[in-house]
Amino acid sequence: MTVMTKTRARFNLKAAAPFVALFVLIALGAFVHPKFLTFDNLVQNVATRTSFIAIIAIGATFVMASGGLDLSVGSIAAFVAGVMLIYLKSGGPEAGVGMIALAIGLAILVGAACGLANGLITTVGKIEPFIVTLGTMVILRSLFTYLANGGSISISPDLKDIYAPVYSGTFVGVPIPVLTVLAVAAVAAFLLYRTVFGRHVIAVGSNEDVARYSGIAVNRVKLWTYIIQGICVGIAITLYVPRLGSANSATGLFWELQAITAVVIGGTLLKGGTGRIAGTVAGAFLLEVIGNILTLSNVNVYLIGAVQGTIIIIAMLVQRSLMRKS
Amino acid sequence: MKKLMIGLAALSLAAGLGVASAEDQKLTVAVSIPAADHGWTGGVVYHATRAAKLLEAAHPGLKIIIKTSPDGASQASALEDLTTQGINALVVLPHNSDELTGPIKKVKSKGVFITVVDRALSDPTINDLYVAGNNPELGRVAGQYMKEKLGKADIVVIRGLPIVIDEERQKGFDDAIKGSDIKVLDKQFGNWSRDDAFKVMQDYLTKFAKIDAVWCQDDDMAVGVLEAIKQSKRTDVKLVIGGAGMKDMIKKVADGDAMMPVNVLYPPAMVASALEMTVSGLYDKVPVRGKYILDATLVTKENAKEFYFPDSPF
């Protein structure tokens, strides 16, 4: 009985660790600038612009919980944005809400297809996901550059104005991207914690051989984690495109690193076997808050990177020491 | 047997063509440029490809090889590969001066004509021809305009990346506003990225209650800046100056946009100027050795049409 409570206590503390780190950081931010702790700054600006990385990182939580890795998410993002923008442009001046709805569907479909490709090459081809997704990262980035003719792809200002509220609009006072993150996180948490599939993801990540001997279709589980990752990138892009109405070669650059960092800060282990959806969202938010605090502060502009890295490492130390306690 | 006949026929045909084009001197020019990693370099690739097509059509014996590289190290390897193929001239826009001065010097030692574009080498004696935009002038023209237009103002600056180009532009700007009532509230890096500039601008708007104007050094970043201002619904920002001459921004200037009345030119088409000059040096023996520095022209509503290329990706 005592053993039971002890495990539960440890579990809760582990799950809370990234939130404690986030809380400490927000307290620090409050000292840096009086406007830091305002709804406009923390929710309307920072939480909203965290949404892309947060949603992508939720997908990455599945991949990494199963012991996989996806380096191609930034390039998938750019490619999906490219396809979506070209589709929207093809509608000409009459394009409206209906076309945007179809474009959103298309984005999610293309994202899923990219994930499917990653998953198939990894499982059927039996190649390390690091190499596979490094390859698709380069391929998809190049395909985007080809679509954009080396420059940028933009939709007309009129169409952008129709689509813009998806990024800048609110529902009952909460920005739509923030609500989207919460919805995706809720579905993901249900999938990971409450379904057979979710248990299989963790089992495969903990020990692939044992999972296989237990009769789990390891390849099918892995394949689905990459498809989920692709779908998440697709959803993220449907929020990204309405912000500037355009994409260029900087779109999605280094997003894979930000997503992986968010997942790890959130308490999911790089080697797999655990997955923490809420922690991942907190991790993504934490990264963006650090950037926000640094811009609001008067740190020497050349040293921002050093301070940023230091804060991330300190946040990880706080988080890991909490995880080890009790 | 039949196959062999066809083969022989093809061979003789090819030989015949060879004889015909031999009238025009056979020369190979290599163009080594960074991959399209942001809008401006995208424009460089576009204009290099466009100029190469025109020049190859004008000189039947001319072969132009365009090679893009994602970073300095792979550009250095690409230069070695290109030299092995045998080239007469090299037009190079180096990723960075420090890393590529050595490799370019090696190409030069093979007797290749060297044209350097945009980013100067650490050793300026290597290049036969140097074609560049005017970075300090880009900053100075923007600063001068701001000083004349606003007189007294609180402004914010979004810089590019911590490299020479950025420093030169920044210094030109700082010199222009020195001693004036233009007060720079903050300078941060936006990495020449729309998304990063959007974030920095959002945070500036939180940090400062009143901002009169923004100088953001590059039109890609201006896209993010304008959107951040629009979403914040703030009305204090009266003026945004970008730079480089991206088509969307030139169009705004031409349309008489109130917040963006001017632009400062730093055209990616300079790679085409460099390629044209190199080729005419090779074929027509016109003197091209030296330095060719383009003006950082102030684009206004009156002259904007001249600089508007709707087909360019940048």
XYZ file of C-alpha atoms in Angstrom:
640
model
C 0.000 0.000 0.000
C 2.743 2.423 0.979
C 4.603 1.480 -2.177
C 1.556 2.402 -4.210
C 1.223 5.897 -2.728
C 4.913 6.445 -3.094
C 4.834 5.681 -6.828
C 1.862 7.915 -7.292
C 3.543 10.773 -5.442
C 6.636 10.408 -7.607
C 4.535 10.332 -10.751
C 2.742 13.539 -9.847
C 5.950 15.358 -9.005
C 7.472 14.174 -12.277
C 4.503 15.410 -14.228
C 4.555 18.735 -12.390
C 8.279 19.368 -12.898
C 8.072 21.279 -16.225
C 5.257 23.398 -14.815
C 7.384 24.301 -11.793
C 10.181 25.377 -14.139
C 7.692 27.401 -16.147
C 6.315 29.028 -13.004
C 9.812 30.039 -11.856
C 10.486 31.550 -15.259
C 7.222 33.490 -15.288
C 8.036 34.858 -11.832
C 11.400 35.985 -13.215
C 9.670 37.605 -16.181
C 7.428 39.621 -13.883
C 10.524 41.343 -12.496
C 11.965 42.066 -15.915
C 9.127 44.132 -17.336
C 5.841 45.398 -15.838
C 3.906 44.402 -18.946
C 5.207 40.819 -18.974
C 2.386 39.502 -16.797
C -0.421 40.901 -18.927
C -2.980 38.908 -20.879
C -1.940 40.712 -24.065
C 1.675 39.666 -23.689
C 1.480 36.168 -22.218
C -1.646 34.877 -23.948
C -2.389 37.044 -26.968
C 1.250 37.230 -28.083
C 3.408 34.505 -26.563
C 0.949 31.616 -26.129
C -0.476 32.258 -29.583
C 2.875 32.161 -31.322
C 3.839 29.040 -29.341
C 0.957 27.204 -30.974
C 2.832 25.856 -34.031
C 5.702 24.380 -32.074
C 3.366 23.138 -29.325
C 1.176 21.184 -31.757
C 4.162 19.793 -33.656
C 5.790 18.828 -30.349
C 2.622 16.990 -29.293
C 3.057 14.848 -32.395
C 6.753 14.449 -31.623
C 5.791 13.155 -28.165
C 4.224 10.091 -29.819
C 7.224 9.494 -32.071
C 9.727 9.891 -29.241
C 7.659 7.915 -26.720
C 7.858 4.977 -29.124
C 11.630 5.389 -29.318
C 11.610 7.098 -32.728
C 12.757 10.513 -33.914
C 11.519 12.865 -36.619
C 13.933 15.512 -37.870
C 11.810 16.335 -40.900
C 8.985 18.245 -39.163
C 10.333 21.693 -40.119
C 10.585 20.681 -43.765
C 7.172 18.984 -43.690
C 5.858 22.277 -42.301
C 7.379 24.280 -45.151
C 6.208 21.772 -47.767
C 2.643 21.646 -46.401
C 2.557 25.457 -46.270
C 3.787 25.581 -49.865
C 1.141 23.145 -51.147
C -1.571 24.922 -49.164
C -0.613 28.382 -50.427
C -0.384 27.252 -54.038
C -3.810 25.641 -53.739
C -5.251 28.842 -52.248
C -3.649 30.935 -54.993
C -5.168 28.693 -57.654
C -8.637 29.870 -56.596
C -8.055 33.343 -57.997
C -10.003 36.358 -56.755
C -13.216 34.379 -56.063
C -11.556 32.176 -53.437
C -13.326 32.436 -50.098
C -14.217 30.570 -46.933
C -15.086 27.322 -48.742
C -11.697 27.204 -50.406
C -9.950 27.909 -47.112
C -11.808 25.006 -45.484
C -10.690 22.705 -48.296
C -7.120 24.019 -47.988
C -7.137 23.170 -44.272
C -8.228 19.634 -45.124
C -5.539 19.433 -47.790
C -2.845 20.595 -45.356
C -3.711 17.879 -42.860
C -3.830 15.273 -45.628
C -0.442 16.269 -47.070
C 1.043 16.306 -43.555
C -0.313 12.804 -42.922
C 1.103 11.615 -46.258
C 4.574 12.931 -45.351
C 4.318 11.147 -41.999
C 3.212 7.976 -43.767
C 6.290 8.153 -45.993
C 8.593 8.590 -42.985
C 6.872 5.714 -41.195
C 6.961 3.342 -44.162
C 10.630 3.948 -44.935
C 11.519 3.510 -41.253
C 9.504 0.316 -40.673
C 9.464 -1.469 -44.044
C 12.932 -0.305 -45.020
C 14.236 -1.006 -41.483
C 16.399 2.120 -41.504
C 17.250 4.255 -38.470
C 14.654 7.057 -38.153
C 17.501 9.554 -37.703
C 18.750 8.839 -41.237
C 15.292 8.470 -42.799
C 13.980 11.761 -41.473
C 17.268 13.540 -42.184
C 16.753 12.416 -45.787
C 13.109 13.491 -45.992
C 14.068 16.756 -44.272
C 16.394 17.613 -47.147
C 14.003 16.273 -49.819
C 10.956 18.175 -48.591
C 12.934 21.387 -48.045
C 14.155 21.164 -51.616
C 10.627 20.439 -52.907
C 9.410 23.551 -51.110
C 12.191 25.657 -52.639
C 11.149 24.262 -56.031
C 7.468 25.117 -55.433
C 8.433 28.623 -54.317
C 10.853 29.047 -57.221
C 13.509 29.839 -54.636
C 11.558 32.724 -53.126
C 8.317 33.029 -51.229
C 4.705 32.045 -51.905
C 2.016 34.499 -50.812
C -1.740 34.687 -51.148
C -3.606 37.852 -52.067
C -4.163 40.356 -49.221
C -7.948 39.948 -49.608
C -7.855 36.188 -49.122
C -5.390 36.623 -46.269
C -7.790 39.002 -44.530
C -10.537 36.361 -44.691
C -8.238 33.668 -43.271
C -6.367 35.911 -40.761
C -8.810 35.517 -37.819
C -7.801 31.848 -37.518
C -4.484 33.164 -36.127
C -5.411 36.559 -34.662
C -9.059 35.944 -33.714
C -10.442 34.876 -30.332
C -13.294 32.738 -29.079
C -14.742 33.718 -25.663
C -11.644 35.855 -25.201
C -9.123 33.073 -25.859
C -7.031 33.164 -29.057
C -8.085 30.457 -31.518
C -4.542 28.979 -31.832
C -4.421 28.538 -28.038
C -7.783 26.742 -28.110
C -6.500 24.573 -30.945
C -3.449 23.564 -28.900
C -5.697 22.646 -25.955
C -7.983 20.597 -28.212
C -5.086 18.754 -29.882
C -3.509 18.125 -26.468
C -6.787 16.722 -25.106
C -7.182 14.316 -28.034
C -3.503 13.335 -27.823
C -3.684 12.717 -24.076
C -6.743 10.523 -24.561
C -4.959 8.558 -27.302
C -1.762 8.114 -25.320
C -3.175 7.403 -21.845
C -6.603 5.885 -22.424
C -6.335 3.669 -25.498
C -4.690 0.347 -26.328
C -2.718 2.129 -29.034
C -1.284 4.533 -26.453
C -0.151 1.676 -24.221
C 1.454 0.000 -27.214
C 3.355 3.201 -28.043
C 4.854 3.239 -24.543
C 5.541 -0.511 -24.662
C 7.389 -0.243 -27.989
C 9.419 2.677 -26.649
C 10.314 0.854 -23.437
C 11.533 -2.314 -25.071
C 10.871 -3.117 -28.676
C 11.760 -6.799 -28.458
C 9.570 -7.442 -25.439
C 6.740 -5.589 -27.162
C 7.164 -7.752 -30.256
C 7.176 -10.994 -28.240
C 4.031 -9.791 -26.469
C 2.269 -9.778 -29.817
C 2.246 -6.038 -30.406
C 2.384 -5.095 -34.084
C 5.464 -2.961 -33.501
C 5.751 -1.683 -37.061
C 2.124 -0.678 -37.255
C 2.423 1.231 -33.960
C 5.542 3.047 -35.181
C 3.946 3.812 -38.528
C 1.007 5.455 -36.783
C 3.235 7.621 -34.566
C 4.787 9.141 -37.721
C 1.350 9.640 -39.283
C 0.157 11.394 -36.089
C 3.278 13.563 -36.248
C 2.468 14.464 -39.862
C -1.150 15.309 -39.012
C 0.035 17.544 -36.167
C 2.377 19.426 -38.525
C -0.562 19.847 -40.913
C -2.743 21.313 -38.147
C 0.092 23.636 -37.046
C 0.440 24.965 -40.589
C -3.266 25.761 -40.840
C -2.546 28.237 -38.000
C 0.775 29.440 -39.424
C -0.401 30.356 -42.919
C -3.060 32.903 -41.830
C -0.476 34.835 -39.786
C 1.581 36.241 -42.653
C -0.315 34.713 -45.582
C 3.001 33.535 -46.966
C 5.826 31.059 -46.600
C 9.450 31.309 -47.641
C 12.626 29.327 -47.220
C 12.916 30.378 -43.552
C 9.538 28.753 -42.816
C 9.919 25.833 -40.419
C 13.680 26.267 -40.140
C 14.956 24.615 -36.918
C 11.422 23.761 -35.828
C 12.540 20.147 -35.355
C 15.070 21.241 -32.741
C 12.501 23.396 -30.940
C 9.955 20.563 -30.988
C 12.427 17.980 -29.682
C 13.612 20.389 -26.961
C 9.997 21.059 -25.919
C 9.299 17.330 -25.685
C 12.402 16.661 -23.584
C 11.803 19.637 -21.272
C 8.276 18.266 -20.891
C 9.637 15.085 -19.340
C 9.494 12.633 -22.255
C 12.747 10.726 -22.457
C 14.780 10.799 -25.685
C 15.195 7.010 -25.457
C 11.432 6.459 -25.396
C 9.113 4.622 -23.015
C 7.419 7.699 -21.538
C 5.218 10.345 -23.043
C 3.911 13.497 -21.374
C 1.512 15.561 -23.425
C 0.874 18.370 -20.900
C 4.603 18.543 -20.157
C 5.345 18.927 -23.873
C 2.938 21.867 -24.170
C 4.535 23.436 -21.076
C 7.972 22.856 -22.604
C 7.033 24.588 -25.859
C 5.552 27.518 -23.934
C 8.648 27.715 -21.737
C 10.933 28.058 -24.780
C 8.863 30.889 -26.199
C 8.622 32.635 -22.806
C 12.427 32.640 -22.562
C 12.658 34.428 -25.912
C 9.978 36.894 -24.842
C 11.670 37.714 -21.523
C 14.999 38.259 -23.266
C 13.549 40.700 -25.786
C 11.767 42.567 -23.002
C 14.919 42.665 -20.873
C 17.989 44.746 -21.566
C 20.422 41.877 -21.994
C 23.212 42.657 -24.466
C 21.919 41.578 -27.861
C 25.077 39.581 -28.641
C 24.710 37.572 -25.412
C 21.052 36.610 -25.848
C 21.947 33.172 -27.202
C 24.209 32.440 -24.222
C 21.540 33.500 -21.729
C 18.907 31.514 -23.616
C 21.004 28.336 -23.514
C 21.815 28.813 -19.844
C 18.158 29.241 -18.907
C 17.176 26.097 -20.827
C 19.857 24.088 -19.035
C 18.861 25.499 -15.621
C 15.204 24.736 -16.369
C 16.201 21.149 -17.217
C 18.243 20.868 -13.993
C 15.277 22.081 -11.916
C 13.009 19.691 -13.737
C 15.291 16.643 -13.428
C 16.071 17.248 -9.767
C 12.330 17.355 -9.055
C 11.872 14.127 -11.003
C 14.523 12.341 -8.966
C 13.090 13.428 -5.590
C 11.057 11.045 -3.357
C 24.279 -3.927 -86.876
C 21.360 -1.565 -87.219
C 22.079 -0.210 -83.757
C 25.695 0.390 -84.680
C 24.623 2.291 -87.802
C 22.354 4.529 -85.786
C 25.127 5.024 -83.276
C 27.565 6.029 -85.993
C 25.025 8.376 -87.511
C 24.449 10.031 -84.157
C 28.173 10.329 -83.585
C 28.808 12.016 -86.919
C 25.884 14.339 -86.301
C 27.315 15.310 -82.925
C 30.730 15.888 -84.495
C 29.128 18.072 -87.141
C 27.441 20.194 -84.497
C 30.732 20.469 -82.668
C 32.402 21.879 -85.734
C 29.597 24.371 -86.245
C 29.762 25.829 -82.732
C 33.536 25.841 -82.620
C 33.305 29.148 -84.427
C 32.306 30.546 -81.084
C 35.011 30.127 -78.477
C 34.245 27.314 -75.993
C 34.377 28.662 -72.456
C 32.957 27.526 -69.148
C 31.875 29.866 -66.367
C 30.953 28.534 -62.934
C 28.546 30.367 -60.651
C 28.749 29.394 -56.986
C 26.046 30.903 -54.790
C 24.351 30.147 -51.470
C 21.211 28.005 -51.650
C 17.938 29.912 -51.426
C 17.842 30.015 -47.633
C 15.934 33.286 -47.431
C 14.087 35.583 -49.783
C 17.106 37.561 -50.933
C 19.263 34.538 -51.794
C 16.187 33.148 -53.558
C 16.337 36.253 -55.722
C 20.058 35.646 -56.324
C 19.375 32.121 -57.609
C 16.545 33.414 -59.820
C 18.592 36.194 -61.377
C 21.689 34.006 -61.855
C 19.618 31.385 -63.695
C 17.882 34.030 -65.785
C 21.125 35.766 -66.787
C 22.809 32.422 -67.553
C 20.050 31.499 -70.019
C 20.324 34.846 -71.822
C 24.132 34.680 -71.989
C 24.231 31.084 -73.217
C 21.801 32.033 -75.972
C 24.010 34.965 -76.961
C 27.261 32.919 -76.926
C 26.770 29.411 -78.392
C 30.144 28.179 -77.096
C 29.487 29.323 -73.554
C 28.596 26.885 -70.799
C 27.467 28.262 -67.437
C 27.329 25.914 -64.465
C 25.267 27.174 -61.519
C 25.902 25.486 -58.210
C 24.078 26.382 -54.981
C 25.446 25.379 -51.566
C 23.648 25.355 -48.209
C 26.671 26.422 -46.121
C 30.268 27.620 -46.263
C 31.881 24.192 -45.930
C 29.866 22.645 -48.748
C 30.520 25.719 -50.888
C 34.252 25.127 -50.406
C 33.845 21.513 -51.614
C 31.668 22.676 -54.499
C 34.457 25.048 -55.590
C 36.913 22.138 -55.706
C 34.491 20.061 -57.804
C 33.871 22.928 -60.190
C 37.593 23.572 -60.668
C 38.158 19.880 -61.461
C 35.630 20.172 -64.310
C 37.826 22.864 -65.847
C 36.483 26.409 -65.756
C 37.632 29.697 -67.246
C 35.895 32.028 -64.829
C 34.206 31.803 -61.460
C 31.437 34.073 -60.237
C 31.095 33.511 -56.519
C 28.849 34.908 -53.819
C 30.627 33.473 -50.775
C 28.699 32.336 -47.702
C 31.262 34.078 -45.549
C 34.607 35.711 -46.113
C 36.752 33.856 -43.577
C 35.859 30.328 -44.600
C 36.011 30.822 -48.374
C 38.976 33.120 -48.956
C 41.378 30.118 -48.970
C 39.344 27.904 -51.340
C 38.774 30.792 -53.768
C 42.494 31.604 -53.718
C 43.135 27.983 -54.742
C 40.767 28.315 -57.701
C 42.557 31.522 -58.693
C 45.928 29.711 -58.703
C 44.619 27.543 -61.585
C 44.432 30.686 -63.734
C 40.694 31.168 -63.362
C 39.175 34.670 -63.610
C 37.567 35.409 -60.233
C 34.478 37.580 -59.775
C 33.334 38.049 -56.198
C 29.784 39.238 -55.537
C 28.346 40.993 -52.484
C 30.576 39.665 -49.696
C 34.195 40.798 -49.894
C 37.010 38.302 -49.241
C 39.473 38.704 -46.382
C 42.183 39.163 -49.047
C 40.885 41.633 -51.660
C 43.793 40.945 -54.056
C 42.256 37.592 -55.028
C 39.297 38.933 -56.981
C 39.712 40.245 -60.507
C 36.273 41.805 -60.369
C 34.204 42.730 -57.319
C 30.508 43.531 -57.683
C 28.519 44.518 -54.621
C 25.676 46.512 -53.242
C 26.485 49.276 -50.834
C 25.721 48.119 -47.324
C 26.849 51.179 -45.326
C 24.945 53.309 -47.836
C 21.781 51.193 -47.375
C 21.860 52.086 -43.690
C 22.814 55.702 -44.311
C 20.037 56.344 -46.836
C 17.439 54.865 -44.450
C 18.779 56.883 -41.506
C 18.950 60.077 -43.530
C 15.342 59.676 -44.681
C 14.151 59.028 -41.144
C 15.983 62.081 -39.852
C 14.523 64.350 -42.522
C 11.029 62.920 -42.393
C 10.537 62.651 -38.625
C 12.970 65.083 -37.048
C 12.434 63.980 -33.450
C 11.387 60.366 -32.911
C 11.695 57.232 -30.788
C 12.507 54.302 -33.041
C 13.329 50.600 -32.820
C 15.720 48.630 -35.029
C 15.580 44.990 -36.088
C 18.953 43.779 -37.253
C 19.742 40.749 -39.438
C 22.387 38.293 -38.244
C 25.653 39.216 -36.531
C 27.776 39.262 -39.722
C 29.709 41.952 -41.628
C 26.771 42.985 -43.843
C 24.638 43.680 -40.815
C 27.374 45.643 -39.055
C 28.031 47.796 -42.135
C 24.342 48.604 -42.557
C 23.982 49.347 -38.877
C 27.034 51.619 -38.825
C 25.789 53.555 -41.859
C 22.456 54.069 -40.134
C 24.011 55.073 -36.813
C 26.307 57.593 -38.540
C 23.378 59.130 -40.417
C 21.294 59.750 -37.305
C 24.238 60.797 -35.119
C 23.562 64.111 -33.409
C 19.902 64.133 -34.445
C 16.802 63.783 -32.258
C 16.212 60.233 -33.493
C 16.469 58.048 -30.419
C 17.030 54.295 -30.876
C 15.100 52.536 -28.101
C 16.322 49.020 -28.885
C 18.199 46.897 -31.424
C 17.638 43.144 -31.659
C 18.347 40.444 -34.219
C 15.490 39.182 -36.389
C 17.709 36.749 -38.350
C 16.418 38.111 -41.669
C 13.333 35.979 -41.059
C 9.696 37.045 -41.291
C 8.657 34.884 -38.370
C 11.452 36.015 -36.066
C 10.906 39.682 -36.955
C 7.208 39.233 -36.174
C 8.109 37.981 -32.681
C 10.645 40.730 -32.013
C 8.183 43.393 -33.139
C 5.406 41.961 -30.950
C 7.759 42.125 -27.994
C 8.884 45.673 -28.860
C 5.240 46.738 -28.856
C 4.858 45.238 -25.386
C 8.127 46.724 -24.151
C 7.652 50.303 -25.360
C 4.470 52.315 -24.939
C 5.295 54.587 -27.854
C 7.244 53.754 -31.018
C 7.358 56.295 -33.844
C 9.221 54.311 -36.459
C 10.889 50.985 -37.261
C 14.010 50.338 -39.310
C 14.290 46.654 -40.123
C 17.130 46.468 -42.618
C 15.472 43.932 -44.894
C 12.099 43.539 -46.596
C 11.534 39.950 -45.511
C 11.581 41.139 -41.927
C 9.345 44.080 -42.835
C 6.595 41.570 -43.700
C 6.631 40.291 -40.108
C 6.930 43.793 -38.645
C 3.917 45.128 -40.552
C 1.780 42.150 -39.507
C 2.744 42.490 -35.819
C 1.806 46.184 -35.874
C -1.464 45.430 -37.636
C -2.466 42.741 -35.124
C -1.597 44.932 -32.142
C -3.972 47.633 -33.456
C -1.444 50.225 -32.268
C -1.524 53.534 -34.113
C 1.651 55.181 -32.822
C 3.975 53.619 -35.432
C 4.053 56.034 -38.364
C 6.920 54.753 -40.492
C 8.517 51.399 -41.339
C 11.621 51.283 -43.530
C 12.859 47.981 -44.888
C 15.448 47.459 -47.560
C 16.637 45.365 -50.529
C 13.684 45.942 -52.858
C 11.404 42.939 -52.448
C 8.600 43.090 -55.018
C 5.740 43.156 -52.446
C 7.343 46.120 -50.661
C 8.171 47.985 -53.885
C 4.510 47.556 -54.769
C 3.481 49.103 -51.446
C 5.734 52.079 -52.153
C 4.304 52.402 -55.674
C 0.755 52.269 -54.295
C 1.570 55.094 -51.856
C 1.338 53.072 -48.621
C 1.232 55.550 -45.713
C 3.375 53.497 -43.324
C 5.916 52.449 -45.944
C 6.535 55.399 -48.285
C 10.098 54.409 -49.299
C 12.467 51.484 -49.778
C 16.246 51.276 -50.115
C 17.610 49.128 -52.918
C 20.019 46.224 -52.480
C 19.120 44.138 -55.506
C 19.821 40.383 -55.700
C 20.068 41.000 -59.460
C 23.636 42.186 -58.788
C 24.699 38.580 -59.461
C 23.402 39.059 -63.011
C 25.463 42.253 -63.383
C 28.517 40.302 -62.214
C 27.876 37.414 -64.609
C 27.274 39.748 -67.587
C 30.465 41.676 -66.903
C 32.509 38.508 -66.452
C 31.269 37.031 -69.742
C 31.772 40.231 -71.718
C 35.292 40.412 -70.279
C 35.960 36.873 -71.526
C 34.402 37.141 -74.987
C 34.625 40.776 -75.995
C 37.823 41.587 -74.130
C 36.255 44.735 -72.683
C 38.053 45.813 -69.515
C 36.089 44.738 -66.443
C 38.731 44.279 -63.767
C 38.092 46.410 -60.698
C 35.338 47.223 -58.253
C 31.747 47.879 -59.195
C 29.610 49.153 -56.326
C 25.888 49.614 -56.934
C 24.050 52.549 -55.428
C 21.660 52.037 -52.520
C 18.951 53.907 -54.394
C 16.076 55.404 -52.443
C 12.903 54.029 -53.988
C 9.957 56.422 -53.757
C 6.450 56.479 -55.177
C 7.809 58.365 -58.216
C 10.490 55.875 -59.318
C 9.094 52.618 -57.861
C 7.909 51.286 -61.237
C 11.517 51.032 -62.445
C 12.360 48.540 -59.712
C 9.253 46.364 -59.778
C 9.810 42.786 -61.096
C 6.498 40.941 -60.662
C 7.980 37.636 -61.918
C 10.924 37.520 -59.538
C 10.481 35.282 -56.489
C 11.868 38.070 -54.302
